[in-house]
Amino acid sequence: MVIPLIIYFVIIQIIHFLSSWKLYKLAGIPWWYAMIPVYNAIVLMNIIKRPPWWTILLFLPVINLIMFPVIWVETIRSFGKVGTFDTWLVILSLGFYITYLNYNPASLEYRPDRSLKPRTGTGEWMSSILFAVIAATIVHTYIIQPFVIPTSSMEKSMLVGDFLFVSKVHYGARTPITALALPMVHDTIPLLKTKSYVFSDDATKHQSSWLNSFQLPYFRWPGFQQIERNDIVVFNQPADTLRDMNNFHPDRSYLKPIDKKTNLVKRCVGLPGDTLSLHDGYVYINGTKTDSELENQLQFSYIVQTNGSTLSKGYMYDRFGVTDDFGAIQPGFYYFKSLTRETVKKMRKNPNIVEIKRIVADGSSASEPVYPYPAVSNNTVDEYAPIYIPKKGQRIGINLQTLLLYKRVITTYEGNTLKVNDNAIYINGKKTDTYTFKQDYYWMMGDNRHNSIDSRFWGFVPFDHVVGKPVLTWLSWDKEGKKIRWKRLFTTVNKKGKQRSYAWVLGILLLGYFAYYGYRKWSLKRTSKY
């Protein structure tokens, strides 16, 4: 992966030199400066009268795709080509119009004192939009990203319709891995419903397709916080092979780059080095229950028996705040997919309800299969045998039994080859009975324990799949009630569910803005009288 990038960088440098060395000379700069990697970009910024720090933007993935056309246009304008035709020509030719001008310099004149201000209102508007997109892309990629809760897997901690800000800096911002992609969209172009990035999603062509040469090595800037137990985390779904996350029956499996896999939000219940198990639906780490502080946020499935009364969706929402699906399974008996402990207590006080019984998948009857496949034990979503969560640098013994648990880690996430021959395990062609993990892994689960697709179904989450930490709910839309949840506006996201509202800050800012606007209007009117 690194070698193709080096080759790509060298090709770009050669093209730049062959396309601009005469322009350097025309600008009074020694022609051979165009040969020096990186420095030639700094010199070019000086030629086009733009700040040297623009050079940094040329090396930021995705952002550089916006900057290249800007630099092309600025270059030709610095040599007198300021017409609309020239502007479109240099963009549509992918900059190779500069190559033509470099070898036909008779009509060129270097203008070191040219005005940097756009000549028309349209040009000024386009310039403002362009740099707004660049600034927004930098913030979106490296600082904070908007996210919306699409499903109920984290209710009641996070609600469907919550609009979040996800911090990239807490755990360290991950630089883009997919180099050729549209900015500020994830994996799909809105309205067009097509891929927003260049990559072959055919698994059979993963190694051979040239489209996959534009993948950058994984890199993460240092963060100021490590993932802690029960933190709420946004991450890329490790086992994502869906073209559309809403279509669970695709025509085939789709290979996706790490940073273009579907974004999910779950709770980190298991850390690197933990031994995790589930009993009665609750999480145990190294034999100790760790869910106690989350009791009022967790949801489970129940069978509710009434005295014959009908339970409608509207009644259950208005009276008890039930948002997930439920329905009658026979007269007087209802299956509720998700209820909190507090909701169950309230329902038991209702005279129309006779009995409420929690459903526990204990393996005594058929249940949905869980990770790994094929199963190594009689695991269910509520009862799960102890499993070790990989920690970077930790060496473990492996055999044919434990290999089922860590095969995906060894091959898919850490890029090794794996073969089993005559009951012997070969990793990268060498026979072995141990393995040392290259990165940290986590176990993510939804608070809605019976309505969440999480680590129980696809296993460990590698650290290179971690996106960030939700920090603020800036808007919340109640789809059922068709209204804004005003109490959740500008509230912090806390792993224990305790929210702090900062709506008053927004109120002060808005009040200050309108006060200033009113004062300016009054001041101008008063001045015009004199």
mmCIF file of C-alpha atoms in Angstrom, residues 232-433:
data_model
loop_
_atom_site.group_PDB
_atom_site.id
_atom_site.type_symbol
_atom_site.label_atom_id
_atom_site.label_comp_id
_atom_site.label_asym_id
_atom_site.label_seq_id
_atom_site.Cartn_x
_atom_site.Cartn_y
_atom_site.Cartn_z
ATOM 1 C CA ILE A 232 -20.438 5.729 24.199
ATOM 2 C CA VAL A 233 -18.393 5.440 20.997
ATOM 3 C CA VAL A 234 -18.960 6.026 17.271
ATOM 4 C CA PHE A 235 -17.103 3.555 15.063
ATOM 5 C CA ASN A 236 -17.135 1.894 11.646
ATOM 6 C CA GLN A 237 -18.968 -1.432 11.633
ATOM 7 C CA PRO A 238 -16.100 -3.944 11.228
ATOM 8 C CA ALA A 239 -18.092 -6.623 9.387
ATOM 9 C CA ASP A 240 -19.933 -4.224 7.078
ATOM 10 C CA THR A 241 -20.428 -5.878 3.680
ATOM 11 C CA LEU A 242 -23.660 -4.087 2.724
ATOM 12 C CA ARG A 243 -23.960 -1.665 -0.173
ATOM 13 C CA ASP A 244 -26.862 -0.020 1.641
ATOM 14 C CA MET A 245 -27.168 -0.320 5.420
ATOM 15 C CA ASN A 246 -30.976 -0.450 5.050
ATOM 16 C CA ASN A 247 -30.878 -3.401 2.658
ATOM 17 C CA PHE A 248 -29.961 -6.567 4.547
ATOM 18 C CA HIS A 249 -30.341 -8.822 1.490
ATOM 19 C CA PRO A 250 -27.837 -7.553 -1.108
ATOM 20 C CA ASP A 251 -27.009 -9.435 -4.295
ATOM 21 C CA ARG A 252 -23.473 -10.075 -2.976
ATOM 22 C CA SER A 253 -21.004 -9.034 -0.292
ATOM 23 C CA TYR A 254 -19.511 -5.580 -0.843
ATOM 24 C CA LEU A 255 -15.942 -4.846 0.204
ATOM 25 C CA LYS A 256 -15.577 -1.395 1.750
ATOM 26 C CA PRO A 257 -12.590 0.644 3.009
ATOM 27 C CA ILE A 258 -12.385 1.071 6.787
ATOM 28 C CA ASP A 259 -13.375 4.738 6.776
ATOM 29 C CA LYS A 260 -16.336 4.113 4.446
ATOM 30 C CA LYS A 261 -17.944 1.345 6.451
ATOM 31 C CA THR A 262 -21.250 2.176 8.102
ATOM 32 C CA ASN A 263 -20.980 4.421 11.177
ATOM 33 C CA LEU A 264 -22.526 2.956 14.328
ATOM 34 C CA VAL A 265 -22.867 4.218 17.892
ATOM 35 C CA LYS A 266 -22.732 1.747 20.796
ATOM 36 C CA ARG A 267 -21.459 1.466 24.331
ATOM 37 C CA CYS A 268 -17.961 0.099 24.928
ATOM 38 C CA VAL A 269 -18.541 -2.616 27.539
ATOM 39 C CA GLY A 270 -15.246 -4.458 27.078
ATOM 40 C CA LEU A 271 -11.699 -3.048 26.927
ATOM 41 C CA PRO A 272 -8.451 -4.539 25.576
ATOM 42 C CA GLY A 273 -7.201 -7.280 27.902
ATOM 43 C CA ASP A 274 -10.623 -7.904 29.501
ATOM 44 C CA THR A 275 -12.225 -11.313 29.723
ATOM 45 C CA LEU A 276 -15.894 -10.685 29.016
ATOM 46 C CA SER A 277 -18.942 -12.854 29.567
ATOM 47 C CA LEU A 278 -22.717 -12.366 29.608
ATOM 48 C CA HIS A 279 -25.126 -13.775 32.153
ATOM 49 C CA ASP A 280 -28.847 -13.083 32.175
ATOM 50 C CA GLY A 281 -28.213 -10.318 29.623
ATOM 51 C CA TYR A 282 -25.737 -8.429 31.835
ATOM 52 C CA VAL A 283 -22.018 -7.899 31.207
ATOM 53 C CA TYR A 284 -19.367 -9.426 33.461
ATOM 54 C CA ILE A 285 -15.697 -8.457 33.191
ATOM 55 C CA ASN A 286 -13.230 -10.860 34.749
ATOM 56 C CA GLY A 287 -16.173 -12.345 36.661
ATOM 57 C CA THR A 288 -17.510 -9.028 38.032
ATOM 58 C CA LYS A 289 -20.788 -7.454 36.900
ATOM 59 C CA THR A 290 -20.136 -4.015 35.369
ATOM 60 C CA ASP A 291 -23.657 -3.006 34.291
ATOM 61 C CA SER A 292 -24.924 -1.923 37.707
ATOM 62 C CA GLU A 293 -24.596 1.827 37.030
ATOM 63 C CA LEU A 294 -26.557 1.406 33.785
ATOM 64 C CA GLU A 295 -29.563 -0.491 35.196
ATOM 65 C CA ASN A 296 -32.046 2.291 34.424
ATOM 66 C CA GLN A 297 -30.815 2.681 30.841
ATOM 67 C CA LEU A 298 -30.742 -0.945 29.726
ATOM 68 C CA GLN A 299 -33.710 -2.434 27.885
ATOM 69 C CA PHE A 300 -34.819 -6.053 27.502
ATOM 70 C CA SER A 301 -37.711 -7.943 25.936
ATOM 71 C CA TYR A 302 -40.813 -8.917 27.918
ATOM 72 C CA ILE A 303 -44.071 -10.827 27.644
ATOM 73 C CA VAL A 304 -46.927 -8.742 29.069
ATOM 74 C CA GLN A 305 -50.250 -10.312 30.058
ATOM 75 C CA THR A 306 -53.314 -8.088 30.412
ATOM 76 C CA ASN A 307 -56.790 -8.705 31.815
ATOM 77 C CA GLY A 308 -58.096 -8.592 28.271
ATOM 78 C CA SER A 309 -57.544 -4.888 27.754
ATOM 79 C CA THR A 310 -56.001 -3.742 24.494
ATOM 80 C CA LEU A 311 -52.622 -2.002 24.562
ATOM 81 C CA SER A 312 -52.339 0.466 21.699
ATOM 82 C CA LYS A 313 -49.124 2.031 20.437
ATOM 83 C CA GLY A 314 -50.392 5.550 21.183
ATOM 84 C CA TYR A 315 -51.422 4.625 24.726
ATOM 85 C CA MET A 316 -48.084 2.951 25.534
ATOM 86 C CA TYR A 317 -46.137 5.909 24.104
ATOM 87 C CA ASP A 318 -48.138 8.595 25.917
ATOM 88 C CA ARG A 319 -48.406 6.740 29.228
ATOM 89 C CA PHE A 320 -45.058 4.920 29.469
ATOM 90 C CA GLY A 321 -42.825 6.389 26.732
ATOM 91 C CA VAL A 322 -42.550 3.054 24.859
ATOM 92 C CA THR A 323 -41.076 3.705 21.413
ATOM 93 C CA ASP A 324 -39.957 0.275 20.165
ATOM 94 C CA ASP A 325 -42.226 -2.222 18.452
ATOM 95 C CA PHE A 326 -44.624 -4.462 20.332
ATOM 96 C CA GLY A 327 -47.613 -6.540 19.359
ATOM 97 C CA ALA A 328 -50.178 -9.123 20.460
ATOM 98 C CA ILE A 329 -48.991 -12.735 20.166
ATOM 99 C CA GLN A 330 -52.342 -14.110 21.339
ATOM 100 C CA PRO A 331 -55.416 -12.617 23.036
ATOM 101 C CA GLY A 332 -54.301 -10.869 26.249
ATOM 102 C CA PHE A 333 -50.570 -11.467 25.667
ATOM 103 C CA TYR A 334 -48.158 -8.936 24.158
ATOM 104 C CA TYR A 335 -44.521 -9.190 23.129
ATOM 105 C CA PHE A 336 -42.538 -6.028 23.931
ATOM 106 C CA LYS A 337 -39.140 -5.879 22.237
ATOM 107 C CA SER A 338 -37.652 -3.253 24.558
ATOM 108 C CA LEU A 339 -38.576 -2.011 28.024
ATOM 109 C CA THR A 340 -36.488 -0.394 30.764
ATOM 110 C CA ARG A 341 -36.617 -1.523 34.378
ATOM 111 C CA GLU A 342 -38.305 1.760 35.370
ATOM 112 C CA THR A 343 -40.960 1.340 32.673
ATOM 113 C CA VAL A 344 -41.690 -2.200 33.864
ATOM 114 C CA LYS A 345 -42.167 -0.905 37.432
ATOM 115 C CA LYS A 346 -44.716 1.654 36.219
ATOM 116 C CA MET A 347 -46.540 -0.894 34.077
ATOM 117 C CA ARG A 348 -46.872 -3.318 37.009
ATOM 118 C CA LYS A 349 -48.888 -0.659 38.832
ATOM 119 C CA ASN A 350 -51.404 -0.526 35.987
ATOM 120 C CA PRO A 351 -54.618 -2.405 36.944
ATOM 121 C CA ASN A 352 -55.060 -3.677 33.379
ATOM 122 C CA ILE A 353 -51.744 -5.560 33.459
ATOM 123 C CA VAL A 354 -51.727 -8.962 35.152
ATOM 124 C CA GLU A 355 -48.129 -10.166 34.701
ATOM 125 C CA ILE A 356 -44.851 -9.070 33.111
ATOM 126 C CA LYS A 357 -42.185 -11.684 32.413
ATOM 127 C CA ARG A 358 -38.727 -10.932 31.051
ATOM 128 C CA ILE A 359 -37.424 -13.012 28.138
ATOM 129 C CA VAL A 360 -33.946 -14.476 28.561
ATOM 130 C CA ALA A 361 -32.249 -16.327 25.700
ATOM 131 C CA ASP A 362 -30.558 -19.062 27.704
ATOM 132 C CA GLY A 363 -29.853 -21.516 24.882
ATOM 133 C CA SER A 364 -32.618 -23.932 25.872
ATOM 134 C CA SER A 365 -34.487 -23.084 22.678
ATOM 135 C CA ALA A 366 -33.598 -21.936 19.173
ATOM 136 C CA SER A 367 -32.232 -18.392 19.093
ATOM 137 C CA GLU A 368 -30.410 -16.072 16.711
ATOM 138 C CA PRO A 369 -26.819 -17.265 16.075
ATOM 139 C CA VAL A 370 -24.050 -15.127 17.575
ATOM 140 C CA TYR A 371 -20.321 -14.646 17.004
ATOM 141 C CA PRO A 372 -18.294 -16.652 16.115
ATOM 142 C CA TYR A 373 -19.634 -18.780 13.289
ATOM 143 C CA PRO A 374 -19.733 -21.721 13.623
ATOM 144 C CA ALA A 375 -20.398 -21.401 17.359
ATOM 145 C CA VAL A 376 -17.747 -22.610 19.780
ATOM 146 C CA SER A 377 -20.280 -23.017 22.578
ATOM 147 C CA ASN A 378 -23.983 -22.624 23.330
ATOM 148 C CA ASN A 379 -23.754 -18.807 23.317
ATOM 149 C CA THR A 380 -26.787 -16.523 23.011
ATOM 150 C CA VAL A 381 -27.402 -12.770 23.181
ATOM 151 C CA ASP A 382 -27.977 -13.124 26.954
ATOM 152 C CA GLU A 383 -25.639 -15.980 27.893
ATOM 153 C CA TYR A 384 -22.117 -15.760 26.504
ATOM 154 C CA ALA A 385 -19.105 -17.816 27.571
ATOM 155 C CA PRO A 386 -15.958 -15.934 28.665
ATOM 156 C CA ILE A 387 -13.999 -14.453 25.765
ATOM 157 C CA TYR A 388 -10.644 -12.639 25.871
ATOM 158 C CA ILE A 389 -10.598 -9.205 24.179
ATOM 159 C CA PRO A 390 -7.293 -8.736 22.291
ATOM 160 C CA LYS A 391 -4.799 -6.184 23.581
ATOM 161 C CA LYS A 392 -1.942 -4.713 21.550
ATOM 162 C CA GLY A 393 1.313 -6.563 22.182
ATOM 163 C CA GLN A 394 -0.381 -9.420 24.062
ATOM 164 C CA ARG A 395 0.635 -12.924 22.972
ATOM 165 C CA ILE A 396 -1.875 -15.762 23.261
ATOM 166 C CA GLY A 397 -1.795 -19.447 22.491
ATOM 167 C CA ILE A 398 -3.926 -20.502 19.532
ATOM 168 C CA ASN A 399 -5.385 -23.830 18.545
ATOM 169 C CA LEU A 400 -8.166 -24.996 16.246
ATOM 170 C CA GLN A 401 -10.772 -24.127 18.885
ATOM 171 C CA THR A 402 -9.613 -20.590 19.755
ATOM 172 C CA LEU A 403 -8.846 -19.902 16.099
ATOM 173 C CA LEU A 404 -12.583 -19.545 15.507
ATOM 174 C CA LEU A 405 -12.584 -16.564 17.877
ATOM 175 C CA TYR A 406 -9.540 -14.772 16.453
ATOM 176 C CA LYS A 407 -9.414 -15.791 12.779
ATOM 177 C CA ARG A 408 -10.968 -12.526 11.599
ATOM 178 C CA VAL A 409 -8.582 -10.529 13.795
ATOM 179 C CA ILE A 410 -5.524 -12.327 12.416
ATOM 180 C CA THR A 411 -6.535 -12.137 8.747
ATOM 181 C CA THR A 412 -9.013 -9.332 8.023
ATOM 182 C CA TYR A 413 -7.993 -6.755 10.635
ATOM 183 C CA GLU A 414 -4.246 -7.402 10.864
ATOM 184 C CA GLY A 415 -3.528 -8.493 7.290
ATOM 185 C CA ASN A 416 -1.927 -11.901 7.831
ATOM 186 C CA THR A 417 -2.342 -15.044 5.761
ATOM 187 C CA LEU A 418 -3.700 -18.044 7.630
ATOM 188 C CA LYS A 419 -3.814 -21.713 6.676
ATOM 189 C CA VAL A 420 -4.621 -24.900 8.549
ATOM 190 C CA ASN A 421 -2.931 -28.049 7.276
ATOM 191 C CA ASP A 422 -3.111 -31.417 9.068
ATOM 192 C CA ASN A 423 -4.354 -29.682 12.240
ATOM 193 C CA ALA A 424 -1.306 -27.376 12.163
ATOM 194 C CA ILE A 425 -1.728 -23.570 11.995
ATOM 195 C CA TYR A 426 0.379 -21.527 9.575
ATOM 196 C CA ILE A 427 0.474 -17.711 9.782
ATOM 197 C CA ASN A 428 2.304 -15.983 6.929
ATOM 198 C CA GLY A 429 3.632 -19.385 5.910
ATOM 199 C CA LYS A 430 5.163 -20.202 9.303
ATOM 200 C CA LYS A 431 3.871 -22.926 11.599
ATOM 201 C CA THR A 432 2.904 -21.499 14.988
ATOM 202 C CA ASP A 433 0.814 -22.065 18.097
#
